[in-house]
PDB file of C-alpha atoms in Angstrom:
ATOM      1  CA  MET V 120       0.000   0.000   0.000  1.00 46.00           C
ATOM      2  CA  ASN V 121       1.151   3.556  -0.681  1.00 50.00           C
ATOM      3  CA  GLU V 122       2.898   4.678   2.529  1.00 57.00           C
ATOM      4  CA  ASP V 123       1.775   8.329   2.238  1.00 52.00           C
ATOM      5  CA  LEU V 124      -1.816   7.182   1.967  1.00 47.00           C
ATOM      6  CA  ALA V 125      -1.364   4.802   4.897  1.00 52.00           C
ATOM      7  CA  ARG V 126      -0.070   7.648   7.115  1.00 54.00           C
ATOM      8  CA  ASP V 127      -3.080   9.811   6.218  1.00 54.00           C
ATOM      9  CA  ILE V 128      -5.589   7.214   7.370  1.00 50.00           C
ATOM     10  CA  SER V 129      -6.666   7.678  10.948  1.00 55.00           C
ATOM     11  CA  PRO V 130      -5.828   4.751  13.234  1.00 56.00           C
ATOM     12  CA  HIS V 131      -9.536   4.781  14.092  1.00 49.00           C
ATOM     13  CA  GLN V 132     -10.416   3.703  10.568  1.00 64.00           C
ATOM     14  CA  PRO V 133      -9.236   0.080  10.276  1.00 72.00           C
ATOM     15  CA  LEU V 134     -11.991  -0.704   7.800  1.00 67.00           C
ATOM     16  CA  VAL V 135     -10.708   1.982   5.432  1.00 65.00           C
ATOM     17  CA  ARG V 136      -7.192   0.570   5.684  1.00 68.00           C
ATOM     18  CA  GLU V 137      -8.401  -2.993   5.048  1.00 74.00           C
ATOM     19  CA  THR V 138     -10.479  -1.877   2.068  1.00 68.00           C
ATOM     20  CA  ILE V 139      -7.556  -0.019   0.498  1.00 69.00           C
ATOM     21  CA  GLU V 140      -5.282  -3.023   1.000  1.00 75.00           C
ATOM     22  CA  ARG V 141      -7.819  -5.410  -0.531  1.00 73.00           C
ATOM     23  CA  LEU V 142      -8.413  -3.092  -3.484  1.00 69.00           C
ATOM     24  CA  ALA V 143      -4.679  -2.697  -4.108  1.00 71.00           C
ATOM     25  CA  LYS V 144      -4.277  -6.482  -3.968  1.00 75.00           C
ATOM     26  CA  ALA V 145      -7.183  -6.965  -6.379  1.00 71.00           C
ATOM     27  CA  VAL V 146      -5.701  -4.498  -8.863  1.00 67.00           C
ATOM     28  CA  HIS V 147      -2.290  -6.169  -8.584  1.00 68.00           C
ATOM     29  CA  GLU V 148      -3.579  -9.741  -8.941  1.00 68.00           C
ATOM     30  CA  GLY V 149      -6.551  -9.086 -11.224  1.00 62.00           C
ATOM     31  CA  GLY V 150      -4.737  -9.574 -14.512  1.00 54.00           C
ATOM     32  CA  ARG V 151      -3.508 -13.024 -13.484  1.00 55.00           C
ATOM     33  CA  THR V 152      -6.482 -14.405 -11.649  1.00 56.00           C
ATOM     34  CA  MET V 153      -9.583 -13.136 -13.436  1.00 56.00           C
ATOM     35  CA  PRO V 154     -10.985 -15.850 -15.702  1.00 54.00           C
ATOM     36  CA  LEU V 155     -12.521 -14.914 -19.037  1.00 55.00           C
ATOM     37  CA  LYS V 156     -15.964 -16.258 -18.133  1.00 59.00           C
ATOM     38  CA  ARG V 157     -17.480 -16.987 -14.740  1.00 58.00           C
ATOM     39  CA  PRO V 158     -20.914 -18.174 -13.726  1.00 58.00           C
ATOM     40  CA  PRO V 159     -23.145 -15.197 -12.932  1.00 59.00           C
ATOM     41  CA  LEU V 160     -23.128 -13.718  -9.458  1.00 55.00           C
ATOM     42  CA  VAL V 161     -26.671 -13.641  -8.173  1.00 57.00           C
ATOM     43  CA  CYS V 162     -26.994 -13.068  -4.426  1.00 56.00           C
ATOM     44  CA  LYS V 163     -23.791 -14.897  -3.479  1.00 55.00           C
ATOM     45  CA  PRO V 164     -21.885 -12.247  -1.502  1.00 56.00           C
ATOM     46  CA  LYS V 165     -19.940 -14.785   0.583  1.00 53.00           C
ATOM     47  CA  THR V 166     -18.241 -16.185  -2.527  1.00 56.00           C
ATOM     48  CA  ILE V 167     -17.347 -12.875  -4.164  1.00 58.00           C
ATOM     49  CA  GLU V 168     -13.699 -12.466  -5.052  1.00 65.00           C
ATOM     50  CA  SER V 169     -12.179  -9.022  -4.668  1.00 68.00           C
ATOM     51  CA  TRP V 170     -11.644  -8.546  -8.417  1.00 74.00           C
ATOM     52  CA  ARG V 171     -15.323  -9.090  -9.249  1.00 78.00           C
ATOM     53  CA  VAL V 172     -16.125  -5.514  -8.291  1.00 82.00           C
ATOM     54  CA  PHE V 173     -14.324  -4.465 -11.479  1.00 85.00           C
ATOM     55  CA  LYS V 174     -16.457  -6.818 -13.577  1.00 85.00           C
ATOM     56  CA  ILE V 175     -19.606  -5.392 -12.005  1.00 86.00           C
ATOM     57  CA  MET V 176     -18.417  -1.832 -12.621  1.00 89.00           C
ATOM     58  CA  SER V 177     -17.599  -2.649 -16.255  1.00 90.00           C
ATOM     59  CA  GLU V 178     -21.123  -3.981 -16.767  1.00 90.00           C
ATOM     60  CA  PHE V 179     -22.591  -0.740 -15.399  1.00 88.00           C
ATOM     61  CA  VAL V 180     -20.476   1.225 -17.876  1.00 90.00           C
ATOM     62  CA  GLU V 181     -21.458  -1.101 -20.729  1.00 90.00           C
ATOM     63  CA  GLY V 182     -25.139  -0.822 -19.815  1.00 88.00           C
ATOM     64  CA  PHE V 183     -25.046   2.967 -19.772  1.00 89.00           C
ATOM     65  CA  ASP V 184     -23.188   2.996 -23.105  1.00 90.00           C
ATOM     66  CA  ILE V 185     -25.940   0.857 -24.627  1.00 90.00           C
ATOM     67  CA  ILE V 186     -28.744   3.035 -23.267  1.00 89.00           C
ATOM     68  CA  ARG V 187     -26.958   6.219 -24.368  1.00 91.00           C
ATOM     69  CA  ARG V 188     -27.385   5.129 -28.022  1.00 92.00           C
ATOM     70  CA  TYR V 189     -31.078   5.920 -27.800  1.00 93.00           C
ATOM     71  CA  GLY V 190     -32.173   9.543 -27.450  1.00 89.00           C
ATOM     72  CA  LEU V 191     -35.712   8.731 -26.389  1.00 94.00           C
ATOM     73  CA  ALA V 192     -36.457   5.506 -24.576  1.00 96.00           C
ATOM     74  CA  ALA V 193     -39.164   3.937 -22.457  1.00 97.00           C
ATOM     75  CA  THR V 194     -38.588   0.990 -20.159  1.00 96.00           C
ATOM     76  CA  PHE V 195     -41.246  -1.618 -19.455  1.00 97.00           C
ATOM     77  CA  PHE V 196     -41.138  -3.601 -16.221  1.00 92.00           C
ATOM     78  CA  GLY V 197     -43.572  -6.371 -15.473  1.00 86.00           C
ATOM     79  CA  SER V 198     -44.267  -9.995 -14.900  1.00 89.00           C
ATOM     80  CA  ALA V 199     -42.665 -12.691 -17.018  1.00 90.00           C
ATOM     81  CA  ARG V 200     -45.804 -14.751 -16.332  1.00 92.00           C
ATOM     82  CA  THR V 201     -48.222 -12.534 -18.292  1.00 95.00           C
ATOM     83  CA  SER V 202     -49.671 -14.529 -21.191  1.00 95.00           C
ATOM     84  CA  PRO V 203     -50.207 -13.322 -24.763  1.00 96.00           C
ATOM     85  CA  GLY V 204     -53.847 -12.392 -25.201  1.00 94.00           C
ATOM     86  CA  SER V 205     -54.324 -11.169 -21.629  1.00 96.00           C
ATOM     87  CA  ASP V 206     -55.444  -7.575 -21.105  1.00 96.00           C
ATOM     88  CA  ALA V 207     -52.103  -6.572 -19.565  1.00 97.00           C
ATOM     89  CA  TYR V 208     -50.166  -8.097 -22.483  1.00 98.00           C
ATOM     90  CA  THR V 209     -52.372  -6.363 -25.060  1.00 97.00           C
ATOM     91  CA  HIS V 210     -52.156  -2.978 -23.306  1.00 97.00           C
ATOM     92  CA  ALA V 211     -48.353  -3.179 -23.017  1.00 98.00           C
ATOM     93  CA  GLU V 212     -48.048  -4.162 -26.677  1.00 98.00           C
ATOM     94  CA  GLU V 213     -50.297  -1.290 -27.808  1.00 98.00           C
ATOM     95  CA  LEU V 214     -48.569   1.321 -25.634  1.00 98.00           C
ATOM     96  CA  ALA V 215     -45.121   0.227 -26.819  1.00 98.00           C
ATOM     97  CA  ALA V 216     -46.257   0.422 -30.463  1.00 98.00           C
ATOM     98  CA  ARG V 217     -47.575   3.955 -29.937  1.00 98.00           C
ATOM     99  CA  LEU V 218     -44.345   5.031 -28.248  1.00 97.00           C
ATOM    100  CA  ALA V 219     -42.199   3.414 -30.961  1.00 98.00           C
ATOM    101  CA  LYS V 220     -44.129   5.285 -33.651  1.00 98.00           C
ATOM    102  CA  LYS V 221     -43.271   8.516 -31.800  1.00 97.00           C
ATOM    103  CA  GLY V 222     -39.550   7.650 -31.900  1.00 97.00           C
ATOM    104  CA  PHE V 223     -39.077   5.997 -28.526  1.00 97.00           C
ATOM    105  CA  ALA V 224     -36.824   2.967 -28.193  1.00 98.00           C
ATOM    106  CA  ILE V 225     -38.477   0.310 -26.031  1.00 98.00           C
ATOM    107  CA  ILE V 226     -36.141  -1.244 -23.464  1.00 97.00           C
ATOM    108  CA  THR V 227     -37.040  -4.331 -21.426  1.00 97.00           C
ATOM    109  CA  GLY V 228     -35.388  -7.290 -19.756  1.00 94.00           C
ATOM    110  CA  GLY V 229     -35.772  -9.057 -23.107  1.00 95.00           C
ATOM    111  CA  SER V 230     -37.638 -12.089 -21.814  1.00 94.00           C
ATOM    112  CA  VAL V 231     -41.291 -13.167 -21.936  1.00 95.00           C
ATOM    113  CA  GLY V 232     -44.524 -11.754 -20.484  1.00 97.00           C
ATOM    114  CA  ILE V 233     -44.884  -7.967 -20.287  1.00 97.00           C
ATOM    115  CA  MET V 234     -41.336  -7.611 -21.621  1.00 97.00           C
ATOM    116  CA  GLN V 235     -42.213  -9.601 -24.737  1.00 98.00           C
ATOM    117  CA  ALA V 236     -45.465  -7.657 -25.180  1.00 98.00           C
ATOM    118  CA  ALA V 237     -43.616  -4.331 -25.163  1.00 98.00           C
ATOM    119  CA  ASN V 238     -40.875  -5.606 -27.463  1.00 99.00           C
ATOM    120  CA  GLN V 239     -43.463  -7.067 -29.823  1.00 98.00           C
ATOM    121  CA  GLY V 240     -45.353  -3.775 -30.019  1.00 98.00           C
ATOM    122  CA  ALA V 241     -42.180  -1.807 -30.791  1.00 99.00           C
ATOM    123  CA  PHE V 242     -40.835  -4.403 -33.214  1.00 99.00           C
ATOM    124  CA  GLU V 243     -44.049  -4.638 -35.210  1.00 99.00           C
ATOM    125  CA  ALA V 244     -44.289  -0.822 -35.303  1.00 99.00           C
ATOM    126  CA  GLY V 245     -40.782  -0.660 -36.804  1.00 98.00           C
ATOM    127  CA  GLY V 246     -39.112   0.815 -33.724  1.00 98.00           C
ATOM    128  CA  ALA V 247     -36.038  -0.049 -31.705  1.00 98.00           C
ATOM    129  CA  SER V 248     -36.786  -2.983 -29.403  1.00 98.00           C
ATOM    130  CA  VAL V 249     -33.961  -3.607 -26.930  1.00 97.00           C
ATOM    131  CA  GLY V 250     -33.525  -6.451 -24.429  1.00 96.00           C
ATOM    132  CA  LEU V 251     -31.119  -6.087 -21.490  1.00 94.00           C
ATOM    133  CA  ASN V 252     -31.078  -9.523 -19.887  1.00 92.00           C
ATOM    134  CA  ILE V 253     -29.226 -11.044 -16.950  1.00 88.00           C
ATOM    135  CA  ASN V 254     -27.471 -14.373 -17.419  1.00 84.00           C
ATOM    136  CA  LEU V 255     -29.042 -16.561 -14.744  1.00 79.00           C
ATOM    137  CA  ALA V 256     -28.259 -20.165 -13.855  1.00 73.00           C
ATOM    138  CA  ASP V 257     -31.768 -21.188 -14.951  1.00 73.00           C
ATOM    139  CA  VAL V 258     -31.550 -19.788 -18.470  1.00 66.00           C
ATOM    140  CA  GLN V 259     -33.942 -16.923 -19.105  1.00 75.00           C
ATOM    141  CA  SER V 260     -34.473 -16.863 -22.857  1.00 86.00           C
ATOM    142  CA  TYR V 261     -34.774 -13.819 -25.078  1.00 93.00           C
ATOM    143  CA  ASN V 262     -38.071 -13.123 -26.797  1.00 96.00           C
ATOM    144  CA  PRO V 263     -38.115 -13.074 -30.638  1.00 97.00           C
ATOM    145  CA  TYR V 264     -39.045  -9.364 -30.937  1.00 98.00           C
ATOM    146  CA  LEU V 265     -35.681  -7.730 -30.267  1.00 98.00           C
ATOM    147  CA  THR V 266     -33.716  -5.525 -32.640  1.00 97.00           C
ATOM    148  CA  GLU V 267     -30.786  -5.585 -30.176  1.00 95.00           C
ATOM    149  CA  LYS V 268     -30.035  -7.773 -27.171  1.00 93.00           C
ATOM    150  CA  PHE V 269     -27.382  -7.731 -24.487  1.00 91.00           C
ATOM    151  CA  GLY V 270     -26.666 -10.141 -21.627  1.00 90.00           C
ATOM    152  CA  PHE V 271     -25.087  -9.254 -18.302  1.00 89.00           C
ATOM    153  CA  ASP V 272     -23.704 -11.426 -15.499  1.00 85.00           C
ATOM    154  CA  HIS V 273     -24.547  -9.023 -12.649  1.00 79.00           C
TER     155      HIS V 273
END
């Protein structure tokens, strides 16, 4: 650890010192120890390795870069259990189509249910239909109405 930085840390802040040491170690070892592909981290804080914080941060940056491509965008959140033909599905599909015709990109989790309804409405209206999905152990598939799709581990 940088000795000047270590002197500046109050002796009453052991957590700060430990965090700095762990971060410095992660930066030093990260290039050697970080595998190219790991199973996704979903609520497993006890097994997190110190370098994984950089992977998580990189996914935030990547996600914001993706969203930045679209000037106007609307995000649909909802149940993956909503069936085609239900009132909720139909309303989401119609609203997304109307928004897409006005130039909005429609952004969802890219899976089924309300997400699929919104993507379908945008897709069929000729608009941008984007799916931002998380790579889960029990594979969550993409719906067929996406013009762009991206998967994240965290």
